[in-house]
Amino acid sequence: MSTSNPAAAVSTKRPCDPSHADPTPPAKLQRSSDPPDPAPAGNPDGATDGGEATGVDSEAMAGTRNPRAQRYLVAVEYVGTRFSGSQQQPNQRTVVGVLEEAFHKFIGQPVSIFCSSRTDAGVHALSNVCHVDVERISKRKPGEVLTPHEPGVVKRAVNHFLQRNEGDIMVTDVRCVAPDFHARYKALERTYHYRLLSGPESTSVFEKSSAWHISEDLDIQAMKKACSILVGHHDFSSFRAAGCQANSPMRTLDELTVTEVFPFMYFPSSIERSEMESSDGSLVYSRTPALESSGKESDGSCSSSGKSETENRKEFGSRLRHRCFVVTARARSFLYHQVRLMVGLLKSVGTGDLTTADVERILNAKTVTAAPPMAPACGLYLANVKYDLSV
């Protein structure tokens, strides 16, 4: 990457949004765990809303707009275990803090960033979305306002400064939006994924902070039945952690599914490589790494008596593969820790500790004390935040 200043751009470029000057006074935003009617967005899972000690945020500031600034919608991905959550906290490394620092270095002045979803420490993001107002001031003529940077310039410049930091967060997309567009309140839908690894083998060092390891086998069919009970419009008080500031526990869960997928760290065995090369190229997957097809045993091998067939067939130094499951939850909004509490319940159903009848009982109990312990943060990923950007 070039070491030249990435913030440089031709000032004669066409502005992103010719209507970025907004003469209307800003609308005052509610400071609440739910956005104003008629489109409540609620409190996303893994979020700490309102004026809690876990984060410093002023949503009301998002309504105070600089008429000379361009508002950008910015999508970011990050490794959640490297941050103390998304929102600003004193003396803590946070997603918003790192982003604001990178933007400050880019444009030479402080900015305020507002996220669509507030993630807890340890929760990852494949795509969290925020908005930021940027006023482009001439460095040669202080006080002179230039046309806004193109989105591609913003993306490259901010990533330049982010990669010079820890490299655990990256801007993946940038879009110019209207001055009153709010990343949180304009969100139509949020999707979360949760990764589960099942099997007796200990977790790889590469997976420890990216999934929840369950040593028992999981019954995926039982988990699917449990998902069908939770989908729909319900009182989710049993999946609402203490501290949730949402006005109502009523939520509509549009999707809750569990799917078995390839493990994240998947490398084909010698037999699988051969099969893939000789077939039509489709994926061939075996949970247990296969032996080399030489048919010979190691001269220095110990007796295999008392060992399982799987252990006898495993190459020295190789690992047994885990089964990998992904739970997907999709809704307009979630209660505080709702997704992780639902995953904790699905895990208990998958191991046989609970039945589908227990799922109905826990849902109807309308108290979080009825639910099993929630899943850890490391397996949760904010996957997508949906908007209508056509208007």
mmCIF file of C-alpha atoms in Angstrom, residues 4-390:
data_model
loop_
_atom_site.group_PDB
_atom_site.id
_atom_site.type_symbol
_atom_site.label_atom_id
_atom_site.label_comp_id
_atom_site.label_asym_id
_atom_site.label_seq_id
_atom_site.Cartn_x
_atom_site.Cartn_y
_atom_site.Cartn_z
ATOM 1 C CA SER A 4 1.166 8.685 0.523
ATOM 2 C CA ASN A 5 -1.726 10.407 2.253
ATOM 3 C CA PRO A 6 -4.873 8.451 1.252
ATOM 4 C CA ALA A 7 -7.082 11.373 2.174
ATOM 5 C CA ALA A 8 -6.025 13.289 -0.901
ATOM 6 C CA ALA A 9 -8.807 13.654 -3.460
ATOM 7 C CA VAL A 10 -9.605 16.010 -6.327
ATOM 8 C CA SER A 11 -11.860 18.788 -5.044
ATOM 9 C CA THR A 12 -13.609 19.144 -8.396
ATOM 10 C CA LYS A 13 -15.217 15.709 -8.130
ATOM 11 C CA ARG A 14 -18.958 15.533 -8.222
ATOM 12 C CA PRO A 15 -20.427 15.559 -4.698
ATOM 13 C CA CYS A 16 -21.867 12.311 -3.319
ATOM 14 C CA ASP A 17 -25.133 13.930 -2.427
ATOM 15 C CA PRO A 18 -25.936 17.309 -3.977
ATOM 16 C CA SER A 19 -28.634 17.827 -1.382
ATOM 17 C CA HIS A 20 -26.335 17.390 1.597
ATOM 18 C CA ALA A 21 -27.157 20.871 2.839
ATOM 19 C CA ASP A 22 -30.279 20.484 4.955
ATOM 20 C CA PRO A 23 -31.935 23.783 5.981
ATOM 21 C CA THR A 24 -34.567 22.068 8.141
ATOM 22 C CA PRO A 25 -33.975 21.925 11.903
ATOM 23 C CA PRO A 26 -32.960 18.495 13.184
ATOM 24 C CA ALA A 27 -35.631 16.299 14.687
ATOM 25 C CA LYS A 28 -35.108 15.473 18.318
ATOM 26 C CA LEU A 29 -34.533 11.738 18.791
ATOM 27 C CA GLN A 30 -35.919 9.726 21.666
ATOM 28 C CA ARG A 31 -33.368 8.361 24.107
ATOM 29 C CA SER A 32 -34.940 5.015 24.605
ATOM 30 C CA SER A 33 -34.257 1.345 24.001
ATOM 31 C CA ASP A 34 -36.871 1.479 21.253
ATOM 32 C CA PRO A 35 -36.864 4.023 18.417
ATOM 33 C CA PRO A 36 -39.810 6.295 17.759
ATOM 34 C CA ASP A 37 -43.034 4.951 16.344
ATOM 35 C CA PRO A 38 -44.164 3.789 13.876
ATOM 36 C CA ALA A 39 -41.073 1.650 13.306
ATOM 37 C CA PRO A 40 -39.572 0.453 16.608
ATOM 38 C CA ALA A 41 -36.188 -1.146 16.183
ATOM 39 C CA GLY A 42 -35.753 -2.351 19.739
ATOM 40 C CA ASN A 43 -32.547 -3.400 21.386
ATOM 41 C CA PRO A 44 -30.392 -5.711 19.260
ATOM 42 C CA ASP A 45 -28.908 -8.777 20.877
ATOM 43 C CA GLY A 46 -25.488 -8.202 22.327
ATOM 44 C CA ALA A 47 -26.371 -4.528 22.762
ATOM 45 C CA THR A 48 -26.414 -2.332 25.826
ATOM 46 C CA ASP A 49 -28.923 0.387 25.240
ATOM 47 C CA GLY A 50 -29.658 3.579 27.092
ATOM 48 C CA GLY A 51 -27.411 5.335 29.583
ATOM 49 C CA GLU A 52 -25.830 2.281 31.172
ATOM 50 C CA ALA A 53 -22.345 2.297 32.609
ATOM 51 C CA THR A 54 -21.274 -0.188 29.911
ATOM 52 C CA GLY A 55 -21.071 2.460 27.210
ATOM 53 C CA VAL A 56 -20.973 6.180 26.568
ATOM 54 C CA ASP A 57 -23.262 7.267 23.753
ATOM 55 C CA SER A 58 -25.464 10.234 22.995
ATOM 56 C CA GLU A 59 -28.085 9.277 20.437
ATOM 57 C CA ALA A 60 -29.508 12.779 20.645
ATOM 58 C CA MET A 61 -26.288 14.098 19.135
ATOM 59 C CA ALA A 62 -27.090 12.191 15.944
ATOM 60 C CA GLY A 63 -29.934 14.629 15.346
ATOM 61 C CA THR A 64 -27.669 17.683 15.568
ATOM 62 C CA ARG A 65 -26.435 17.883 12.001
ATOM 63 C CA ASN A 66 -23.832 20.068 10.403
ATOM 64 C CA PRO A 67 -25.507 21.324 7.194
ATOM 65 C CA ARG A 68 -22.110 21.450 5.460
ATOM 66 C CA ALA A 69 -21.267 17.808 6.214
ATOM 67 C CA GLN A 70 -21.928 14.675 4.203
ATOM 68 C CA ARG A 71 -23.452 11.726 6.055
ATOM 69 C CA TYR A 72 -21.966 8.328 5.192
ATOM 70 C CA LEU A 73 -23.311 4.860 5.946
ATOM 71 C CA VAL A 74 -20.351 2.652 6.816
ATOM 72 C CA ALA A 75 -20.318 -1.163 7.083
ATOM 73 C CA VAL A 76 -17.571 -2.727 9.211
ATOM 74 C CA GLU A 77 -16.390 -6.200 10.152
ATOM 75 C CA TYR A 78 -14.380 -6.927 13.268
ATOM 76 C CA VAL A 79 -13.068 -9.599 15.614
ATOM 77 C CA GLY A 80 -15.153 -9.083 18.746
ATOM 78 C CA THR A 81 -12.704 -10.705 21.151
ATOM 79 C CA ARG A 82 -10.284 -7.847 20.497
ATOM 80 C CA PHE A 83 -12.709 -5.172 21.681
ATOM 81 C CA SER A 84 -14.527 -4.265 24.894
ATOM 82 C CA GLY A 85 -17.771 -3.976 22.973
ATOM 83 C CA SER A 86 -18.775 -1.573 20.245
ATOM 84 C CA GLN A 87 -19.667 1.577 22.223
ATOM 85 C CA GLN A 88 -17.238 4.103 23.679
ATOM 86 C CA GLN A 89 -16.019 3.280 27.188
ATOM 87 C CA PRO A 90 -13.421 5.094 29.295
ATOM 88 C CA ASN A 91 -9.961 3.526 29.091
ATOM 89 C CA GLN A 92 -11.216 0.630 26.925
ATOM 90 C CA ARG A 93 -10.570 -0.300 23.308
ATOM 91 C CA THR A 94 -13.927 -0.243 21.532
ATOM 92 C CA VAL A 95 -15.162 -0.449 17.942
ATOM 93 C CA VAL A 96 -16.538 3.097 17.914
ATOM 94 C CA GLY A 97 -13.405 4.444 19.564
ATOM 95 C CA VAL A 98 -11.090 2.868 16.999
ATOM 96 C CA LEU A 99 -13.277 4.016 14.094
ATOM 97 C CA GLU A 100 -13.502 7.582 15.373
ATOM 98 C CA GLU A 101 -9.711 7.673 15.750
ATOM 99 C CA ALA A 102 -9.235 6.465 12.156
ATOM 100 C CA PHE A 103 -11.696 9.033 10.793
ATOM 101 C CA HIS A 104 -9.988 11.756 12.838
ATOM 102 C CA LYS A 105 -6.644 10.886 11.251
ATOM 103 C CA PHE A 106 -8.276 10.856 7.815
ATOM 104 C CA ILE A 107 -10.060 14.229 7.893
ATOM 105 C CA GLY A 108 -8.092 16.008 10.605
ATOM 106 C CA GLN A 109 -11.042 16.698 12.893
ATOM 107 C CA PRO A 110 -13.074 14.694 15.439
ATOM 108 C CA VAL A 111 -16.263 12.892 14.396
ATOM 109 C CA SER A 112 -19.094 11.078 16.180
ATOM 110 C CA ILE A 113 -20.047 7.590 15.022
ATOM 111 C CA PHE A 114 -23.424 5.947 15.677
ATOM 112 C CA CYS A 115 -23.876 2.176 15.298
ATOM 113 C CA SER A 116 -26.942 0.288 14.122
ATOM 114 C CA SER A 117 -26.335 -2.459 16.696
ATOM 115 C CA ARG A 118 -24.320 -2.339 19.886
ATOM 116 C CA THR A 119 -22.323 -5.517 20.375
ATOM 117 C CA ASP A 120 -20.925 -6.759 23.670
ATOM 118 C CA ALA A 121 -17.301 -7.682 24.290
ATOM 119 C CA GLY A 122 -16.480 -10.899 22.432
ATOM 120 C CA VAL A 123 -19.313 -10.618 19.887
ATOM 121 C CA HIS A 124 -18.037 -10.506 16.299
ATOM 122 C CA ALA A 125 -19.451 -8.635 13.316
ATOM 123 C CA LEU A 126 -19.474 -9.747 9.704
ATOM 124 C CA SER A 127 -21.293 -6.493 8.975
ATOM 125 C CA ASN A 128 -22.210 -3.932 11.584
ATOM 126 C CA VAL A 129 -23.340 -0.588 10.188
ATOM 127 C CA CYS A 130 -22.824 2.929 11.470
ATOM 128 C CA HIS A 131 -23.244 6.463 10.198
ATOM 129 C CA VAL A 132 -20.879 9.392 10.429
ATOM 130 C CA ASP A 133 -20.955 13.032 9.305
ATOM 131 C CA VAL A 134 -17.813 14.282 7.551
ATOM 132 C CA GLU A 135 -17.132 17.909 6.644
ATOM 133 C CA ARG A 136 -14.322 18.136 4.119
ATOM 134 C CA ILE A 137 -12.207 21.206 4.903
ATOM 135 C CA SER A 138 -9.392 22.396 2.647
ATOM 136 C CA LYS A 139 -5.983 21.895 4.225
ATOM 137 C CA ARG A 140 -4.491 24.614 2.073
ATOM 138 C CA LYS A 141 -7.238 27.133 2.795
ATOM 139 C CA PRO A 142 -8.589 26.516 6.294
ATOM 140 C CA GLY A 143 -12.275 27.317 6.501
ATOM 141 C CA GLU A 144 -12.977 26.473 2.856
ATOM 142 C CA VAL A 145 -15.463 23.603 2.543
ATOM 143 C CA LEU A 146 -14.773 21.257 -0.376
ATOM 144 C CA THR A 147 -17.079 18.813 -2.120
ATOM 145 C CA PRO A 148 -17.549 15.566 -0.133
ATOM 146 C CA HIS A 149 -15.203 12.634 -0.583
ATOM 147 C CA GLU A 150 -16.420 9.813 -2.793
ATOM 148 C CA PRO A 151 -17.321 6.635 -0.821
ATOM 149 C CA GLY A 152 -14.384 4.717 -2.286
ATOM 150 C CA VAL A 153 -11.964 7.354 -1.029
ATOM 151 C CA VAL A 154 -13.455 7.157 2.457
ATOM 152 C CA LYS A 155 -13.217 3.350 2.500
ATOM 153 C CA ARG A 156 -9.581 3.228 1.346
ATOM 154 C CA ALA A 157 -8.417 6.036 3.609
ATOM 155 C CA VAL A 158 -10.084 4.786 6.792
ATOM 156 C CA ASN A 159 -8.873 1.220 6.162
ATOM 157 C CA HIS A 160 -5.364 2.598 5.683
ATOM 158 C CA PHE A 161 -5.376 3.928 9.235
ATOM 159 C CA LEU A 162 -7.207 0.906 10.673
ATOM 160 C CA GLN A 163 -4.644 -1.513 9.247
ATOM 161 C CA ARG A 164 -1.851 0.538 10.772
ATOM 162 C CA ASN A 165 -3.498 -0.148 14.139
ATOM 163 C CA GLU A 166 -4.270 -3.786 15.070
ATOM 164 C CA GLY A 167 -5.804 -4.939 11.778
ATOM 165 C CA ASP A 168 -8.781 -6.566 13.536
ATOM 166 C CA ILE A 169 -11.408 -4.236 12.080
ATOM 167 C CA MET A 170 -12.093 -3.240 8.477
ATOM 168 C CA VAL A 171 -14.516 -1.054 6.559
ATOM 169 C CA THR A 172 -16.257 -3.227 3.963
ATOM 170 C CA ASP A 173 -18.642 -0.733 2.350
ATOM 171 C CA VAL A 174 -19.439 2.988 2.318
ATOM 172 C CA ARG A 175 -22.501 4.753 0.949
ATOM 173 C CA CYS A 176 -23.580 8.393 0.863
ATOM 174 C CA VAL A 177 -26.977 8.857 2.515
ATOM 175 C CA ALA A 178 -29.399 11.660 3.283
ATOM 176 C CA PRO A 179 -28.601 13.988 6.208
ATOM 177 C CA ASP A 180 -31.396 12.521 8.350
ATOM 178 C CA PHE A 181 -30.567 8.855 7.688
ATOM 179 C CA HIS A 182 -29.957 7.059 10.998
ATOM 180 C CA ALA A 183 -28.078 3.758 10.986
ATOM 181 C CA ARG A 184 -30.031 2.409 13.927
ATOM 182 C CA TYR A 185 -33.529 3.757 13.471
ATOM 183 C CA LYS A 186 -33.665 3.107 9.721
ATOM 184 C CA ALA A 187 -32.709 -0.570 10.070
ATOM 185 C CA LEU A 188 -35.422 -2.884 8.736
ATOM 186 C CA GLU A 189 -33.946 -6.211 9.806
ATOM 187 C CA ARG A 190 -30.994 -7.720 11.630
ATOM 188 C CA THR A 191 -29.492 -11.172 11.149
ATOM 189 C CA TYR A 192 -27.255 -12.981 13.607
ATOM 190 C CA HIS A 193 -25.330 -16.241 13.215
ATOM 191 C CA TYR A 194 -24.084 -18.407 16.056
ATOM 192 C CA ARG A 195 -21.409 -21.102 15.524
ATOM 193 C CA LEU A 196 -21.401 -24.337 17.524
ATOM 194 C CA LEU A 197 -18.716 -27.035 17.363
ATOM 195 C CA SER A 198 -19.765 -30.514 18.500
ATOM 196 C CA GLY A 199 -17.440 -33.384 19.353
ATOM 197 C CA PRO A 200 -15.172 -34.772 22.087
ATOM 198 C CA GLU A 201 -11.957 -33.439 20.576
ATOM 199 C CA SER A 202 -10.633 -30.310 22.285
ATOM 200 C CA THR A 203 -11.059 -27.054 20.384
ATOM 201 C CA SER A 204 -8.286 -25.958 18.040
ATOM 202 C CA VAL A 205 -6.388 -22.848 19.042
ATOM 203 C CA PHE A 206 -7.689 -21.310 15.810
ATOM 204 C CA GLU A 207 -11.309 -21.841 16.887
ATOM 205 C CA LYS A 208 -11.299 -21.037 20.601
ATOM 206 C CA SER A 209 -12.573 -17.486 20.172
ATOM 207 C CA SER A 210 -14.836 -18.066 17.179
ATOM 208 C CA ALA A 211 -17.314 -20.750 18.292
ATOM 209 C CA TRP A 212 -18.885 -22.479 21.300
ATOM 210 C CA HIS A 213 -17.504 -25.984 21.761
ATOM 211 C CA ILE A 214 -19.981 -28.640 22.919
ATOM 212 C CA SER A 215 -18.339 -31.960 23.777
ATOM 213 C CA GLU A 216 -21.579 -33.935 23.387
ATOM 214 C CA ASP A 217 -23.246 -34.841 20.106
ATOM 215 C CA LEU A 218 -26.102 -32.552 19.075
ATOM 216 C CA ASP A 219 -29.463 -33.806 17.767
ATOM 217 C CA ILE A 220 -30.075 -31.390 14.905
ATOM 218 C CA GLN A 221 -33.623 -32.634 14.268
ATOM 219 C CA ALA A 222 -34.653 -31.919 17.861
ATOM 220 C CA MET A 223 -33.054 -28.475 17.593
ATOM 221 C CA LYS A 224 -34.994 -27.756 14.399
ATOM 222 C CA LYS A 225 -38.276 -28.629 16.146
ATOM 223 C CA ALA A 226 -37.364 -26.286 19.000
ATOM 224 C CA CYS A 227 -36.664 -23.503 16.476
ATOM 225 C CA SER A 228 -40.149 -23.869 14.983
ATOM 226 C CA ILE A 229 -41.709 -23.257 18.416
ATOM 227 C CA LEU A 230 -39.860 -19.969 18.916
ATOM 228 C CA VAL A 231 -40.442 -18.485 15.450
ATOM 229 C CA GLY A 232 -43.242 -15.921 15.288
ATOM 230 C CA HIS A 233 -44.666 -13.132 17.439
ATOM 231 C CA HIS A 234 -44.240 -13.888 21.156
ATOM 232 C CA ASP A 235 -43.587 -12.444 24.568
ATOM 233 C CA PHE A 236 -39.864 -13.249 24.818
ATOM 234 C CA SER A 237 -39.478 -12.322 28.486
ATOM 235 C CA SER A 238 -37.834 -15.719 29.085
ATOM 236 C CA PHE A 239 -35.095 -14.646 26.665
ATOM 237 C CA ARG A 240 -34.609 -11.128 27.979
ATOM 238 C CA ALA A 241 -31.562 -10.535 30.150
ATOM 239 C CA ALA A 242 -31.584 -8.278 33.176
ATOM 240 C CA GLY A 243 -30.772 -4.708 32.222
ATOM 241 C CA CYS A 244 -32.776 -4.763 29.001
ATOM 242 C CA GLN A 245 -34.384 -1.344 28.551
ATOM 243 C CA ALA A 246 -36.774 -2.216 25.738
ATOM 244 C CA ASN A 247 -40.293 -0.942 26.374
ATOM 245 C CA SER A 248 -41.901 -4.281 25.571
ATOM 246 C CA PRO A 249 -40.815 -7.948 25.536
ATOM 247 C CA MET A 250 -42.992 -8.588 22.484
ATOM 248 C CA ARG A 251 -40.910 -9.393 19.412
ATOM 249 C CA THR A 252 -41.468 -11.029 16.033
ATOM 250 C CA LEU A 253 -38.827 -13.624 15.256
ATOM 251 C CA ASP A 254 -38.884 -14.030 11.476
ATOM 252 C CA GLU A 255 -36.343 -16.842 11.282
ATOM 253 C CA LEU A 256 -34.620 -19.242 13.642
ATOM 254 C CA THR A 257 -32.819 -22.113 11.948
ATOM 255 C CA VAL A 258 -29.973 -24.518 12.627
ATOM 256 C CA THR A 259 -27.819 -25.796 9.779
ATOM 257 C CA GLU A 260 -24.873 -28.170 9.710
ATOM 258 C CA VAL A 261 -22.026 -26.654 7.720
ATOM 259 C CA PHE A 262 -18.380 -27.296 6.917
ATOM 260 C CA PRO A 263 -16.054 -26.448 9.820
ATOM 261 C CA PHE A 264 -14.423 -23.056 9.486
ATOM 262 C CA MET A 265 -10.932 -24.546 9.568
ATOM 263 C CA TYR A 266 -11.540 -27.302 7.017
ATOM 264 C CA PHE A 267 -8.641 -28.887 5.153
ATOM 265 C CA PRO A 268 -9.301 -31.956 2.953
ATOM 266 C CA SER A 269 -7.616 -35.272 3.719
ATOM 267 C CA SER A 270 -5.603 -37.101 1.049
ATOM 268 C CA ILE A 271 -8.549 -39.332 0.135
ATOM 269 C CA GLU A 272 -10.915 -36.360 -0.029
ATOM 270 C CA ARG A 273 -8.480 -34.497 -2.254
ATOM 271 C CA SER A 274 -8.324 -37.484 -4.572
ATOM 272 C CA GLU A 275 -12.101 -37.845 -4.660
ATOM 273 C CA MET A 276 -12.602 -34.163 -5.366
ATOM 274 C CA GLU A 277 -10.101 -34.290 -8.208
ATOM 275 C CA SER A 278 -11.681 -37.357 -9.800
ATOM 276 C CA SER A 279 -15.305 -36.188 -9.456
ATOM 277 C CA ASP A 280 -17.142 -33.160 -10.827
ATOM 278 C CA GLY A 281 -15.422 -30.889 -8.317
ATOM 279 C CA SER A 282 -18.202 -30.884 -5.725
ATOM 280 C CA LEU A 283 -17.230 -30.848 -2.074
ATOM 281 C CA VAL A 284 -16.654 -34.167 -0.356
ATOM 282 C CA TYR A 285 -16.713 -34.024 3.403
ATOM 283 C CA SER A 286 -15.824 -36.588 6.047
ATOM 284 C CA ARG A 287 -15.880 -35.800 9.734
ATOM 285 C CA THR A 288 -12.929 -38.129 10.408
ATOM 286 C CA PRO A 289 -9.669 -37.479 8.540
ATOM 287 C CA ALA A 290 -8.936 -40.535 6.401
ATOM 288 C CA LEU A 291 -5.730 -42.523 6.414
ATOM 289 C CA GLU A 292 -3.258 -42.424 3.561
ATOM 290 C CA SER A 293 -4.120 -45.303 1.245
ATOM 291 C CA SER A 294 -0.757 -47.071 1.594
ATOM 292 C CA GLY A 295 -2.219 -49.785 3.810
ATOM 293 C CA LYS A 296 0.945 -49.807 5.931
ATOM 294 C CA GLU A 297 1.256 -49.229 9.647
ATOM 295 C CA SER A 298 3.980 -47.222 11.302
ATOM 296 C CA ASP A 299 6.941 -49.388 12.376
ATOM 297 C CA GLY A 300 7.029 -47.633 15.724
ATOM 298 C CA SER A 301 3.321 -47.811 16.453
ATOM 299 C CA CYS A 302 2.095 -49.088 19.787
ATOM 300 C CA SER A 303 -0.513 -51.777 20.136
ATOM 301 C CA SER A 304 -3.958 -50.644 19.025
ATOM 302 C CA SER A 305 -5.767 -52.884 21.475
ATOM 303 C CA GLY A 306 -8.419 -51.062 23.467
ATOM 304 C CA LYS A 307 -8.597 -48.191 21.031
ATOM 305 C CA SER A 308 -11.678 -47.236 19.059
ATOM 306 C CA GLU A 309 -11.854 -47.738 15.306
ATOM 307 C CA THR A 310 -11.779 -43.971 14.845
ATOM 308 C CA GLU A 311 -8.597 -43.655 16.898
ATOM 309 C CA ASN A 312 -6.953 -46.512 15.012
ATOM 310 C CA ARG A 313 -7.762 -44.896 11.632
ATOM 311 C CA LYS A 314 -6.597 -41.428 12.561
ATOM 312 C CA GLU A 315 -3.226 -40.339 11.248
ATOM 313 C CA PHE A 316 -0.664 -39.366 13.821
ATOM 314 C CA GLY A 317 -0.738 -35.622 14.377
ATOM 315 C CA SER A 318 -4.134 -35.122 12.749
ATOM 316 C CA ARG A 319 -7.300 -34.036 14.520
ATOM 317 C CA LEU A 320 -10.763 -35.492 14.620
ATOM 318 C CA ARG A 321 -13.085 -32.987 13.026
ATOM 319 C CA HIS A 322 -15.907 -31.380 14.905
ATOM 320 C CA ARG A 323 -19.382 -31.157 13.501
ATOM 321 C CA CYS A 324 -20.173 -27.499 12.944
ATOM 322 C CA PHE A 325 -23.661 -26.036 13.322
ATOM 323 C CA VAL A 326 -24.822 -22.498 12.601
ATOM 324 C CA VAL A 327 -27.905 -21.069 14.300
ATOM 325 C CA THR A 328 -29.379 -18.159 12.344
ATOM 326 C CA ALA A 329 -31.774 -15.654 13.929
ATOM 327 C CA ARG A 330 -33.448 -12.926 11.902
ATOM 328 C CA ALA A 331 -35.811 -10.197 13.110
ATOM 329 C CA ARG A 332 -36.306 -6.459 13.012
ATOM 330 C CA SER A 333 -35.080 -6.218 16.577
ATOM 331 C CA PHE A 334 -34.001 -8.380 19.487
ATOM 332 C CA LEU A 335 -34.121 -8.044 23.250
ATOM 333 C CA TYR A 336 -30.933 -7.784 25.252
ATOM 334 C CA HIS A 337 -29.068 -11.134 24.942
ATOM 335 C CA GLN A 338 -32.097 -12.743 23.278
ATOM 336 C CA VAL A 339 -30.084 -14.613 20.647
ATOM 337 C CA ARG A 340 -27.549 -16.006 23.096
ATOM 338 C CA LEU A 341 -30.315 -17.131 25.458
ATOM 339 C CA MET A 342 -32.145 -18.871 22.608
ATOM 340 C CA VAL A 343 -28.928 -20.607 21.518
ATOM 341 C CA GLY A 344 -28.389 -21.784 25.097
ATOM 342 C CA LEU A 345 -31.841 -23.332 24.982
ATOM 343 C CA LEU A 346 -31.246 -24.974 21.586
ATOM 344 C CA LYS A 347 -27.990 -26.456 22.847
ATOM 345 C CA SER A 348 -29.796 -28.012 25.811
ATOM 346 C CA VAL A 349 -32.367 -29.501 23.436
ATOM 347 C CA GLY A 350 -29.620 -30.806 21.162
ATOM 348 C CA THR A 351 -27.844 -32.595 24.019
ATOM 349 C CA GLY A 352 -31.116 -34.098 25.284
ATOM 350 C CA ASP A 353 -31.163 -32.149 28.539
ATOM 351 C CA LEU A 354 -34.442 -30.502 27.473
ATOM 352 C CA THR A 355 -37.315 -31.534 25.208
ATOM 353 C CA THR A 356 -39.516 -29.583 22.818
ATOM 354 C CA ALA A 357 -42.180 -29.604 25.535
ATOM 355 C CA ASP A 358 -39.674 -27.831 27.779
ATOM 356 C CA VAL A 359 -39.197 -25.193 25.096
ATOM 357 C CA GLU A 360 -42.903 -24.354 25.155
ATOM 358 C CA ARG A 361 -42.899 -24.347 28.950
ATOM 359 C CA ILE A 362 -39.916 -21.962 29.118
ATOM 360 C CA LEU A 363 -41.388 -19.622 26.482
ATOM 361 C CA ASN A 364 -44.714 -19.484 28.356
ATOM 362 C CA ALA A 365 -43.005 -18.953 31.727
ATOM 363 C CA LYS A 366 -42.173 -15.375 30.693
ATOM 364 C CA THR A 367 -39.216 -15.147 33.051
ATOM 365 C CA VAL A 368 -35.532 -15.457 32.224
ATOM 366 C CA THR A 369 -34.978 -17.597 35.316
ATOM 367 C CA ALA A 370 -36.782 -20.429 33.495
ATOM 368 C CA ALA A 371 -34.221 -20.489 30.672
ATOM 369 C CA PRO A 372 -30.928 -22.413 30.748
ATOM 370 C CA PRO A 373 -27.639 -20.443 30.820
ATOM 371 C CA MET A 374 -27.044 -18.341 27.735
ATOM 372 C CA ALA A 375 -24.387 -19.164 25.164
ATOM 373 C CA PRO A 376 -21.005 -17.399 25.427
ATOM 374 C CA ALA A 377 -20.298 -14.321 23.344
ATOM 375 C CA CYS A 378 -17.475 -15.833 21.258
ATOM 376 C CA GLY A 379 -19.786 -17.770 18.921
ATOM 377 C CA LEU A 380 -22.093 -14.867 18.049
ATOM 378 C CA TYR A 381 -21.769 -12.899 14.808
ATOM 379 C CA LEU A 382 -23.798 -9.891 13.701
ATOM 380 C CA ALA A 383 -24.170 -10.935 10.072
ATOM 381 C CA ASN A 384 -26.235 -8.280 8.356
ATOM 382 C CA VAL A 385 -28.294 -5.140 8.904
ATOM 383 C CA LYS A 386 -30.872 -4.514 6.176
ATOM 384 C CA TYR A 387 -31.985 -1.095 4.915
ATOM 385 C CA ASP A 388 -34.097 0.338 2.155
ATOM 386 C CA LEU A 389 -31.545 2.523 0.395
ATOM 387 C CA SER A 390 -33.696 3.110 -2.676
#
